[in-house]
Amino acid sequence: MSFEHFSLGEGQTPFLRSRRIGPAVGLDHLYFKLETVNPTGSYKDRFAAAAISDMRANGKKRVVTSSSGNAGSALAAYCAAAGMPCQVAVFDGAPDNKLKQMLAYGAEIWKIQGFGADPKITSETFEYLKQIGSAFESQLQISSYQYSPVSMMGVEAIGRELVNQSDLIGRSINHVFSCAGGGGLLLAVVRGFQTALLQKKIAMLPAMHCVQPAGNNTIAGPLREGADHAQACHSTTEIGGLQVASVLDGNEVIRACRQSGGSGYLVEDEYVYRVQSQLALEEGIFCEPAAAVSLAGVMQAASEGKIQREETVVCLITGTGFKDQPSIDRMLSSRTCPVVTLSEFMDRTV
């Protein structure tokens, strides 16, 4: 991108080796890419930075977007910094903490009943958003190549960063696991690796694996079963951020994953919640449920013998745990913070 980059400090996120979970499931070289430390707590800040940079270069002054949470939060923050209004249509079921984050940055938001879960309502909403996003000095920004290909280029940096970070540990990456809603993240990471391949920084692409909640099987199931096309669905998952009933970038994701030697994995919501808690308790990584979906896929693949112990595996941790209060409450349901007297405290800590 040749325009001046507008930034809040996103990118160059940590690349952390698993200390406990990887060895426990038979993987000696499992790494986490921690997108949780971006300015608003998710990888979508990369998208927002590119979106606002492009809009400023082209004289656009108002963002119109749809979001299941993180994209709206990121765009709201970057719009606030750029002095732009931000209007967000949010998916039905988006976590309240994400809505509060958008509101804190001054965004104007609407939660649309059935949006994100019902394919027909979702499609009609997107069509209307395209209309209002084409108004004078406005631009529709949706984190999908289908709608915002220039802005999605900002997310491709994840793939390029992973190449550089793997060089520092002296190991090529064999597998990358990513959660998927509409599929834009996974496709962007693939394209980041493809850039590195063209520049001869890597000899081949890692196998790219798509992981989805079983209740939002638009891409992973068809990919695993050998189909060429993604499928719309009625989303029933409770995993915030991945309730995307439409195909969006799904067809391209299937093609890219299959060409790389990757596959699809479907995981149940309850398993995702357990993995989210395990990440916090065993790795010190506090992420939202959508981010734990990637690791749930890694663990499923390992149990199926699809990954060798000595291979290097990267799991994308896409958003911070503070994004989703109900999942925090679920995680902590058996733990308490009692109020005690000083003498009781002294008795209990002896």
mmCIF file of C-alpha atoms in Angstrom:
data_model
loop_
_atom_site.group_PDB
_atom_site.id
_atom_site.type_symbol
_atom_site.label_atom_id
_atom_site.label_comp_id
_atom_site.label_asym_id
_atom_site.label_seq_id
_atom_site.Cartn_x
_atom_site.Cartn_y
_atom_site.Cartn_z
ATOM 1 C CA MET A 1 0.000 0.000 0.000
ATOM 2 C CA SER A 2 1.528 3.286 -1.118
ATOM 3 C CA PHE A 3 -0.567 5.661 1.022
ATOM 4 C CA GLU A 4 0.423 7.055 4.402
ATOM 5 C CA HIS A 5 -0.256 4.430 7.061
ATOM 6 C CA PHE A 6 -2.595 5.420 9.886
ATOM 7 C CA SER A 7 -1.689 3.480 13.009
ATOM 8 C CA LEU A 8 -2.475 3.054 16.688
ATOM 9 C CA GLY A 9 0.464 0.676 17.127
ATOM 10 C CA GLU A 10 -0.995 -2.540 15.756
ATOM 11 C CA GLY A 11 1.079 -5.469 14.533
ATOM 12 C CA GLN A 12 4.377 -7.155 15.379
ATOM 13 C CA THR A 13 2.535 -9.296 17.917
ATOM 14 C CA PRO A 14 4.255 -11.954 20.073
ATOM 15 C CA PHE A 15 5.093 -15.454 18.886
ATOM 16 C CA LEU A 16 5.040 -17.663 21.970
ATOM 17 C CA ARG A 17 5.984 -21.315 22.330
ATOM 18 C CA SER A 18 3.539 -23.526 24.200
ATOM 19 C CA ARG A 19 4.982 -24.625 27.519
ATOM 20 C CA ARG A 20 2.387 -27.182 28.629
ATOM 21 C CA ILE A 21 -0.485 -27.835 26.225
ATOM 22 C CA GLY A 22 1.676 -28.674 23.212
ATOM 23 C CA PRO A 23 3.858 -31.270 24.967
ATOM 24 C CA ALA A 24 0.760 -32.740 26.662
ATOM 25 C CA VAL A 25 -0.894 -33.483 23.288
ATOM 26 C CA GLY A 26 2.308 -34.701 21.648
ATOM 27 C CA LEU A 27 3.466 -31.518 19.907
ATOM 28 C CA ASP A 28 6.963 -30.326 20.761
ATOM 29 C CA HIS A 29 6.786 -27.181 18.633
ATOM 30 C CA LEU A 30 3.375 -25.574 19.103
ATOM 31 C CA TYR A 31 3.397 -21.768 18.951
ATOM 32 C CA PHE A 32 0.766 -19.125 19.635
ATOM 33 C CA LYS A 33 0.499 -15.908 17.607
ATOM 34 C CA LEU A 34 -0.920 -13.484 20.181
ATOM 35 C CA GLU A 35 -3.144 -11.005 18.370
ATOM 36 C CA THR A 36 -4.688 -10.230 21.771
ATOM 37 C CA VAL A 37 -2.130 -7.465 22.372
ATOM 38 C CA ASN A 38 -3.239 -5.230 19.497
ATOM 39 C CA PRO A 39 -4.665 -1.810 20.543
ATOM 40 C CA THR A 40 -8.322 -2.883 20.834
ATOM 41 C CA GLY A 41 -7.517 -6.492 21.686
ATOM 42 C CA SER A 42 -7.860 -8.339 18.366
ATOM 43 C CA TYR A 43 -6.296 -8.856 14.948
ATOM 44 C CA LYS A 44 -9.031 -6.658 13.440
ATOM 45 C CA ASP A 45 -6.900 -3.611 14.319
ATOM 46 C CA ARG A 46 -4.742 -4.528 11.325
ATOM 47 C CA PHE A 47 -7.837 -4.351 9.132
ATOM 48 C CA ALA A 48 -8.958 -1.052 10.671
ATOM 49 C CA ALA A 49 -5.561 0.568 10.233
ATOM 50 C CA ALA A 50 -5.505 -0.307 6.537
ATOM 51 C CA ALA A 51 -9.148 0.754 6.115
ATOM 52 C CA ILE A 52 -8.697 4.205 7.633
ATOM 53 C CA SER A 53 -5.400 4.708 5.810
ATOM 54 C CA ASP A 54 -7.073 3.974 2.477
ATOM 55 C CA MET A 55 -10.094 6.168 3.258
ATOM 56 C CA ARG A 56 -7.961 9.136 4.251
ATOM 57 C CA ALA A 57 -6.000 8.776 1.027
ATOM 58 C CA ASN A 58 -9.232 8.824 -0.988
ATOM 59 C CA GLY A 59 -11.086 11.589 0.836
ATOM 60 C CA LYS A 60 -13.623 9.328 2.540
ATOM 61 C CA LYS A 61 -14.911 10.561 5.881
ATOM 62 C CA ARG A 62 -17.513 8.119 7.258
ATOM 63 C CA VAL A 63 -17.266 4.393 7.986
ATOM 64 C CA VAL A 64 -20.260 2.108 7.553
ATOM 65 C CA THR A 65 -19.689 -1.445 8.725
ATOM 66 C CA SER A 66 -21.181 -4.667 9.974
ATOM 67 C CA SER A 67 -19.577 -6.669 12.727
ATOM 68 C CA SER A 68 -19.886 -9.625 15.047
ATOM 69 C CA GLY A 69 -17.849 -7.539 17.486
ATOM 70 C CA ASN A 70 -14.129 -7.150 16.947
ATOM 71 C CA ALA A 71 -14.191 -5.380 13.578
ATOM 72 C CA GLY A 72 -16.690 -2.866 14.908
ATOM 73 C CA SER A 73 -14.546 -2.221 17.986
ATOM 74 C CA ALA A 74 -11.420 -1.788 15.905
ATOM 75 C CA LEU A 75 -13.020 0.503 13.325
ATOM 76 C CA ALA A 76 -14.691 2.560 16.067
ATOM 77 C CA ALA A 77 -11.335 3.141 17.754
ATOM 78 C CA TYR A 78 -9.485 4.063 14.587
ATOM 79 C CA CYS A 79 -12.352 6.309 13.479
ATOM 80 C CA ALA A 80 -12.208 8.073 16.841
ATOM 81 C CA ALA A 81 -8.497 8.685 16.380
ATOM 82 C CA ALA A 82 -9.036 9.891 12.803
ATOM 83 C CA GLY A 83 -12.026 12.117 13.655
ATOM 84 C CA MET A 84 -14.465 10.095 11.541
ATOM 85 C CA PRO A 85 -18.008 8.959 12.411
ATOM 86 C CA CYS A 86 -18.497 5.181 12.550
ATOM 87 C CA GLN A 87 -21.846 3.437 12.036
ATOM 88 C CA VAL A 88 -22.050 -0.266 12.872
ATOM 89 C CA ALA A 89 -24.724 -2.884 12.212
ATOM 90 C CA VAL A 90 -23.902 -5.670 14.654
ATOM 91 C CA PHE A 91 -24.769 -9.344 14.536
ATOM 92 C CA ASP A 92 -27.540 -10.626 16.765
ATOM 93 C CA GLY A 93 -25.683 -12.352 19.603
ATOM 94 C CA ALA A 94 -22.597 -10.108 19.590
ATOM 95 C CA PRO A 95 -21.133 -10.024 23.137
ATOM 96 C CA ASP A 96 -22.143 -6.994 25.189
ATOM 97 C CA ASN A 97 -18.532 -6.179 26.069
ATOM 98 C CA LYS A 98 -17.769 -5.664 22.391
ATOM 99 C CA LEU A 99 -20.792 -3.413 22.013
ATOM 100 C CA LYS A 100 -19.678 -1.396 25.044
ATOM 101 C CA GLN A 101 -16.226 -1.073 23.522
ATOM 102 C CA MET A 102 -17.712 0.324 20.309
ATOM 103 C CA LEU A 103 -19.873 2.742 22.265
ATOM 104 C CA ALA A 104 -16.883 3.867 24.331
ATOM 105 C CA TYR A 105 -15.160 4.927 21.102
ATOM 106 C CA GLY A 106 -18.262 6.873 20.042
ATOM 107 C CA ALA A 107 -19.664 4.544 17.381
ATOM 108 C CA GLU A 108 -23.351 4.567 16.448
ATOM 109 C CA ILE A 109 -24.525 0.956 16.567
ATOM 110 C CA TRP A 110 -27.637 -1.134 15.833
ATOM 111 C CA LYS A 111 -28.124 -4.779 16.778
ATOM 112 C CA ILE A 112 -30.257 -6.340 14.026
ATOM 113 C CA GLN A 113 -32.420 -9.312 14.948
ATOM 114 C CA GLY A 114 -31.406 -12.436 13.024
ATOM 115 C CA PHE A 115 -28.361 -10.761 11.462
ATOM 116 C CA GLY A 116 -25.453 -13.193 11.371
ATOM 117 C CA ALA A 117 -27.598 -16.218 12.191
ATOM 118 C CA ASP A 118 -30.257 -16.207 9.461
ATOM 119 C CA PRO A 119 -28.761 -16.369 5.919
ATOM 120 C CA LYS A 120 -31.645 -14.425 4.320
ATOM 121 C CA ILE A 121 -31.611 -11.599 6.868
ATOM 122 C CA THR A 122 -27.823 -11.518 6.739
ATOM 123 C CA SER A 123 -27.772 -11.261 2.947
ATOM 124 C CA GLU A 124 -30.423 -8.522 2.880
ATOM 125 C CA THR A 125 -28.606 -6.569 5.583
ATOM 126 C CA PHE A 126 -25.356 -6.699 3.651
ATOM 127 C CA GLU A 127 -27.133 -5.447 0.527
ATOM 128 C CA TYR A 128 -28.566 -2.488 2.417
ATOM 129 C CA LEU A 129 -25.199 -1.712 3.976
ATOM 130 C CA LYS A 130 -23.694 -1.619 0.484
ATOM 131 C CA GLN A 131 -26.256 1.032 -0.464
ATOM 132 C CA ILE A 132 -25.601 3.354 2.473
ATOM 133 C CA GLY A 133 -21.881 2.682 2.292
ATOM 134 C CA SER A 134 -21.819 4.047 -1.266
ATOM 135 C CA ALA A 135 -23.129 7.454 -0.200
ATOM 136 C CA PHE A 136 -20.956 10.538 -0.717
ATOM 137 C CA GLU A 137 -17.756 10.470 1.384
ATOM 138 C CA SER A 138 -18.823 7.154 2.996
ATOM 139 C CA GLN A 139 -17.247 3.751 2.606
ATOM 140 C CA LEU A 140 -18.423 0.285 3.539
ATOM 141 C CA GLN A 141 -15.790 -1.589 5.531
ATOM 142 C CA ILE A 142 -16.409 -5.292 6.167
ATOM 143 C CA SER A 143 -13.550 -7.612 7.079
ATOM 144 C CA SER A 144 -13.925 -9.765 3.997
ATOM 145 C CA TYR A 145 -12.136 -9.694 0.647
ATOM 146 C CA GLN A 146 -15.552 -9.816 -0.988
ATOM 147 C CA TYR A 147 -16.304 -6.328 0.343
ATOM 148 C CA SER A 148 -13.044 -4.654 1.418
ATOM 149 C CA PRO A 149 -10.041 -6.187 -0.364
ATOM 150 C CA VAL A 150 -7.729 -3.198 0.199
ATOM 151 C CA SER A 151 -8.424 -3.103 3.930
ATOM 152 C CA MET A 152 -7.907 -6.863 4.216
ATOM 153 C CA MET A 153 -4.369 -6.368 2.925
ATOM 154 C CA GLY A 154 -3.541 -5.087 6.404
ATOM 155 C CA VAL A 155 -4.292 -8.539 7.841
ATOM 156 C CA GLU A 156 -1.875 -10.199 5.412
ATOM 157 C CA ALA A 157 0.952 -8.873 7.573
ATOM 158 C CA ILE A 158 0.248 -11.727 10.005
ATOM 159 C CA GLY A 159 1.573 -14.237 7.477
ATOM 160 C CA ARG A 160 4.653 -12.154 6.727
ATOM 161 C CA GLU A 161 5.361 -11.663 10.435
ATOM 162 C CA LEU A 162 5.095 -15.401 11.030
ATOM 163 C CA VAL A 163 7.730 -16.021 8.362
ATOM 164 C CA ASN A 164 10.108 -13.585 10.039
ATOM 165 C CA GLN A 165 9.397 -14.987 13.496
ATOM 166 C CA SER A 166 9.938 -18.564 12.351
ATOM 167 C CA ASP A 167 13.333 -17.502 10.991
ATOM 168 C CA LEU A 168 14.257 -16.291 14.483
ATOM 169 C CA ILE A 169 13.585 -19.746 15.964
ATOM 170 C CA GLY A 170 15.287 -21.488 13.041
ATOM 171 C CA ARG A 171 12.266 -23.595 12.088
ATOM 172 C CA SER A 172 9.944 -23.605 9.089
ATOM 173 C CA ILE A 173 6.229 -23.563 9.874
ATOM 174 C CA ASN A 174 4.470 -26.781 8.842
ATOM 175 C CA HIS A 175 0.894 -26.042 9.943
ATOM 176 C CA VAL A 176 -1.222 -22.970 10.693
ATOM 177 C CA PHE A 177 -4.596 -23.311 12.427
ATOM 178 C CA SER A 178 -7.086 -20.454 12.291
ATOM 179 C CA CYS A 179 -10.651 -19.994 13.446
ATOM 180 C CA ALA A 180 -13.061 -18.854 10.751
ATOM 181 C CA GLY A 181 -16.368 -17.052 10.503
ATOM 182 C CA GLY A 182 -16.459 -15.582 7.017
ATOM 183 C CA GLY A 183 -12.922 -16.828 6.322
ATOM 184 C CA GLY A 184 -11.188 -13.503 5.660
ATOM 185 C CA LEU A 185 -8.519 -13.960 8.349
ATOM 186 C CA LEU A 186 -7.378 -17.325 7.062
ATOM 187 C CA LEU A 187 -7.328 -16.136 3.455
ATOM 188 C CA ALA A 188 -5.288 -13.071 4.450
ATOM 189 C CA VAL A 189 -2.717 -15.173 6.298
ATOM 190 C CA VAL A 190 -2.415 -17.451 3.274
ATOM 191 C CA ARG A 191 -1.742 -14.430 1.061
ATOM 192 C CA GLY A 192 0.872 -13.173 3.495
ATOM 193 C CA PHE A 193 2.677 -16.494 3.189
ATOM 194 C CA GLN A 194 2.253 -16.425 -0.594
ATOM 195 C CA THR A 195 4.044 -13.061 -0.692
ATOM 196 C CA ALA A 196 6.922 -14.589 1.257
ATOM 197 C CA LEU A 197 6.956 -17.534 -1.148
ATOM 198 C CA LEU A 198 7.188 -15.230 -4.180
ATOM 199 C CA GLN A 199 10.039 -13.390 -2.461
ATOM 200 C CA LYS A 200 11.744 -16.765 -1.912
ATOM 201 C CA LYS A 201 11.750 -16.277 1.859
ATOM 202 C CA ILE A 202 10.125 -19.699 2.258
ATOM 203 C CA ALA A 203 10.346 -22.809 0.103
ATOM 204 C CA MET A 204 6.689 -23.844 0.427
ATOM 205 C CA LEU A 205 3.444 -22.835 2.089
ATOM 206 C CA PRO A 206 2.513 -24.356 5.443
ATOM 207 C CA ALA A 207 -0.638 -26.463 5.523
ATOM 208 C CA MET A 208 -3.464 -24.037 6.347
ATOM 209 C CA HIS A 209 -6.293 -25.458 8.463
ATOM 210 C CA CYS A 210 -9.753 -23.939 8.937
ATOM 211 C CA VAL A 211 -11.470 -24.477 12.295
ATOM 212 C CA GLN A 212 -15.109 -23.587 12.924
ATOM 213 C CA PRO A 213 -17.718 -24.228 15.588
ATOM 214 C CA ALA A 214 -19.919 -27.133 14.532
ATOM 215 C CA GLY A 215 -22.876 -24.751 14.757
ATOM 216 C CA ASN A 216 -21.471 -22.539 12.005
ATOM 217 C CA ASN A 217 -20.329 -25.057 9.437
ATOM 218 C CA THR A 218 -19.920 -22.914 6.337
ATOM 219 C CA ILE A 219 -16.316 -23.739 5.369
ATOM 220 C CA ALA A 220 -14.620 -26.378 7.527
ATOM 221 C CA GLY A 221 -17.082 -29.201 6.839
ATOM 222 C CA PRO A 222 -17.136 -28.764 3.053
ATOM 223 C CA LEU A 223 -13.317 -28.469 3.048
ATOM 224 C CA ARG A 224 -12.916 -31.669 5.057
ATOM 225 C CA GLU A 225 -15.432 -33.550 2.918
ATOM 226 C CA GLY A 226 -13.792 -32.627 -0.385
ATOM 227 C CA ALA A 227 -16.375 -30.094 -1.610
ATOM 228 C CA ASP A 228 -15.286 -27.156 -3.761
ATOM 229 C CA HIS A 229 -17.704 -24.596 -2.360
ATOM 230 C CA ALA A 230 -18.640 -23.246 1.044
ATOM 231 C CA GLN A 231 -22.262 -23.379 2.162
ATOM 232 C CA ALA A 232 -24.594 -20.920 3.854
ATOM 233 C CA CYS A 233 -26.075 -22.171 7.107
ATOM 234 C CA HIS A 234 -28.373 -21.252 9.957
ATOM 235 C CA SER A 235 -25.828 -20.438 12.645
ATOM 236 C CA THR A 236 -26.509 -22.006 16.040
ATOM 237 C CA THR A 237 -23.145 -21.580 17.730
ATOM 238 C CA GLU A 238 -22.814 -19.391 20.811
ATOM 239 C CA ILE A 239 -19.191 -18.568 20.031
ATOM 240 C CA GLY A 240 -19.175 -14.790 19.591
ATOM 241 C CA GLY A 241 -17.389 -13.533 16.493
ATOM 242 C CA LEU A 242 -17.883 -16.732 14.505
ATOM 243 C CA GLN A 243 -21.641 -16.503 13.986
ATOM 244 C CA VAL A 244 -21.398 -15.871 10.237
ATOM 245 C CA ALA A 245 -24.104 -17.676 8.301
ATOM 246 C CA SER A 246 -22.983 -16.413 4.872
ATOM 247 C CA VAL A 247 -20.262 -17.804 2.619
ATOM 248 C CA LEU A 248 -18.292 -14.520 2.219
ATOM 249 C CA ASP A 249 -14.662 -15.616 1.515
ATOM 250 C CA GLY A 250 -15.399 -19.299 2.083
ATOM 251 C CA ASN A 251 -14.903 -20.557 -1.474
ATOM 252 C CA GLU A 252 -11.468 -18.957 -1.717
ATOM 253 C CA VAL A 253 -10.538 -20.327 1.704
ATOM 254 C CA ILE A 254 -11.435 -23.877 0.666
ATOM 255 C CA ARG A 255 -9.321 -23.562 -2.456
ATOM 256 C CA ALA A 256 -6.336 -22.049 -0.620
ATOM 257 C CA CYS A 257 -6.413 -24.557 2.249
ATOM 258 C CA ARG A 258 -6.712 -27.535 -0.060
ATOM 259 C CA GLN A 259 -3.841 -26.342 -2.262
ATOM 260 C CA SER A 260 -1.652 -25.969 0.820
ATOM 261 C CA GLY A 261 -2.465 -29.468 2.067
ATOM 262 C CA GLY A 262 -4.668 -28.243 4.911
ATOM 263 C CA SER A 263 -8.049 -29.459 6.092
ATOM 264 C CA GLY A 264 -11.124 -28.391 8.026
ATOM 265 C CA TYR A 265 -12.069 -29.100 11.626
ATOM 266 C CA LEU A 266 -15.406 -28.688 13.402
ATOM 267 C CA VAL A 267 -15.459 -28.293 17.185
ATOM 268 C CA GLU A 268 -18.331 -28.205 19.662
ATOM 269 C CA ASP A 269 -19.002 -25.075 21.724
ATOM 270 C CA GLU A 270 -18.546 -26.838 25.072
ATOM 271 C CA TYR A 271 -15.141 -28.114 23.996
ATOM 272 C CA VAL A 272 -14.139 -24.597 22.940
ATOM 273 C CA TYR A 273 -15.043 -23.238 26.382
ATOM 274 C CA ARG A 274 -12.905 -25.916 28.037
ATOM 275 C CA VAL A 275 -9.967 -25.079 25.793
ATOM 276 C CA GLN A 276 -10.404 -21.360 26.529
ATOM 277 C CA SER A 277 -10.085 -22.106 30.243
ATOM 278 C CA GLN A 278 -7.155 -24.458 29.648
ATOM 279 C CA LEU A 279 -5.272 -21.748 27.770
ATOM 280 C CA ALA A 280 -5.614 -19.420 30.725
ATOM 281 C CA LEU A 281 -4.767 -22.000 33.386
ATOM 282 C CA GLU A 282 -1.898 -23.741 31.598
ATOM 283 C CA GLU A 283 -0.379 -21.121 29.302
ATOM 284 C CA GLY A 284 -1.309 -17.803 30.923
ATOM 285 C CA ILE A 285 -3.167 -16.755 27.768
ATOM 286 C CA PHE A 286 -6.549 -15.105 28.367
ATOM 287 C CA CYS A 287 -8.498 -15.174 25.116
ATOM 288 C CA GLU A 288 -12.072 -14.971 23.939
ATOM 289 C CA PRO A 289 -13.836 -18.213 22.911
ATOM 290 C CA ALA A 290 -13.389 -17.529 19.179
ATOM 291 C CA ALA A 291 -9.625 -17.459 19.679
ATOM 292 C CA ALA A 292 -9.726 -20.799 21.521
ATOM 293 C CA VAL A 293 -11.412 -22.377 18.482
ATOM 294 C CA SER A 294 -8.044 -22.466 16.695
ATOM 295 C CA LEU A 295 -6.399 -24.433 19.513
ATOM 296 C CA ALA A 296 -9.403 -26.745 19.753
ATOM 297 C CA GLY A 297 -8.735 -27.608 16.119
ATOM 298 C CA VAL A 298 -5.043 -28.229 16.806
ATOM 299 C CA MET A 299 -5.909 -30.597 19.654
ATOM 300 C CA GLN A 300 -8.430 -32.443 17.504
ATOM 301 C CA ALA A 301 -5.887 -32.813 14.686
ATOM 302 C CA ALA A 302 -3.268 -34.062 17.136
ATOM 303 C CA SER A 303 -5.678 -36.657 18.555
ATOM 304 C CA GLU A 304 -6.394 -37.865 15.007
ATOM 305 C CA GLY A 305 -2.679 -38.261 14.281
ATOM 306 C CA LYS A 306 -2.733 -35.572 11.582
ATOM 307 C CA ILE A 307 0.316 -33.730 12.997
ATOM 308 C CA GLN A 308 3.735 -35.191 13.755
ATOM 309 C CA ARG A 309 5.431 -34.456 17.086
ATOM 310 C CA GLU A 310 8.433 -32.738 15.507
ATOM 311 C CA GLU A 311 6.409 -30.471 13.168
ATOM 312 C CA THR A 312 6.056 -26.738 13.835
ATOM 313 C CA VAL A 313 2.445 -25.727 14.402
ATOM 314 C CA VAL A 314 1.092 -22.176 14.739
ATOM 315 C CA CYS A 315 -2.217 -21.385 16.384
ATOM 316 C CA LEU A 316 -3.712 -17.923 15.833
ATOM 317 C CA ILE A 317 -5.040 -16.404 19.080
ATOM 318 C CA THR A 318 -7.270 -13.737 17.630
ATOM 319 C CA GLY A 319 -8.831 -11.761 20.494
ATOM 320 C CA THR A 320 -8.560 -11.054 24.208
ATOM 321 C CA GLY A 321 -10.752 -12.680 26.848
ATOM 322 C CA PHE A 322 -12.110 -9.355 28.061
ATOM 323 C CA LYS A 323 -14.209 -9.198 24.892
ATOM 324 C CA ASP A 324 -16.768 -11.754 26.083
ATOM 325 C CA GLN A 325 -18.152 -11.412 29.631
ATOM 326 C CA PRO A 326 -20.466 -14.475 29.561
ATOM 327 C CA SER A 327 -17.527 -16.726 28.732
ATOM 328 C CA ILE A 328 -15.568 -15.204 31.622
ATOM 329 C CA ASP A 329 -18.480 -15.890 33.964
ATOM 330 C CA ARG A 330 -18.659 -19.462 32.685
ATOM 331 C CA MET A 331 -14.918 -19.930 33.156
ATOM 332 C CA LEU A 332 -15.034 -18.652 36.730
ATOM 333 C CA SER A 333 -18.299 -20.263 37.842
ATOM 334 C CA SER A 334 -16.520 -22.569 40.306
ATOM 335 C CA ARG A 335 -14.045 -19.980 41.564
ATOM 336 C CA THR A 336 -14.735 -17.254 44.088
ATOM 337 C CA CYS A 337 -13.083 -14.194 45.565
ATOM 338 C CA PRO A 338 -14.299 -14.197 49.185
ATOM 339 C CA VAL A 339 -14.262 -11.222 51.509
ATOM 340 C CA VAL A 340 -12.412 -12.199 54.694
ATOM 341 C CA THR A 341 -11.112 -10.500 57.795
ATOM 342 C CA LEU A 342 -7.387 -9.959 58.222
ATOM 343 C CA SER A 343 -7.200 -12.724 60.831
ATOM 344 C CA GLU A 344 -9.012 -15.155 58.503
ATOM 345 C CA PHE A 345 -6.633 -14.225 55.717
ATOM 346 C CA MET A 346 -3.639 -14.852 57.971
ATOM 347 C CA ASP A 347 -5.062 -18.216 59.065
ATOM 348 C CA ARG A 348 -5.686 -19.324 55.482
ATOM 349 C CA THR A 349 -2.266 -18.382 54.131
ATOM 350 C CA VAL A 350 -0.120 -20.083 56.775
#
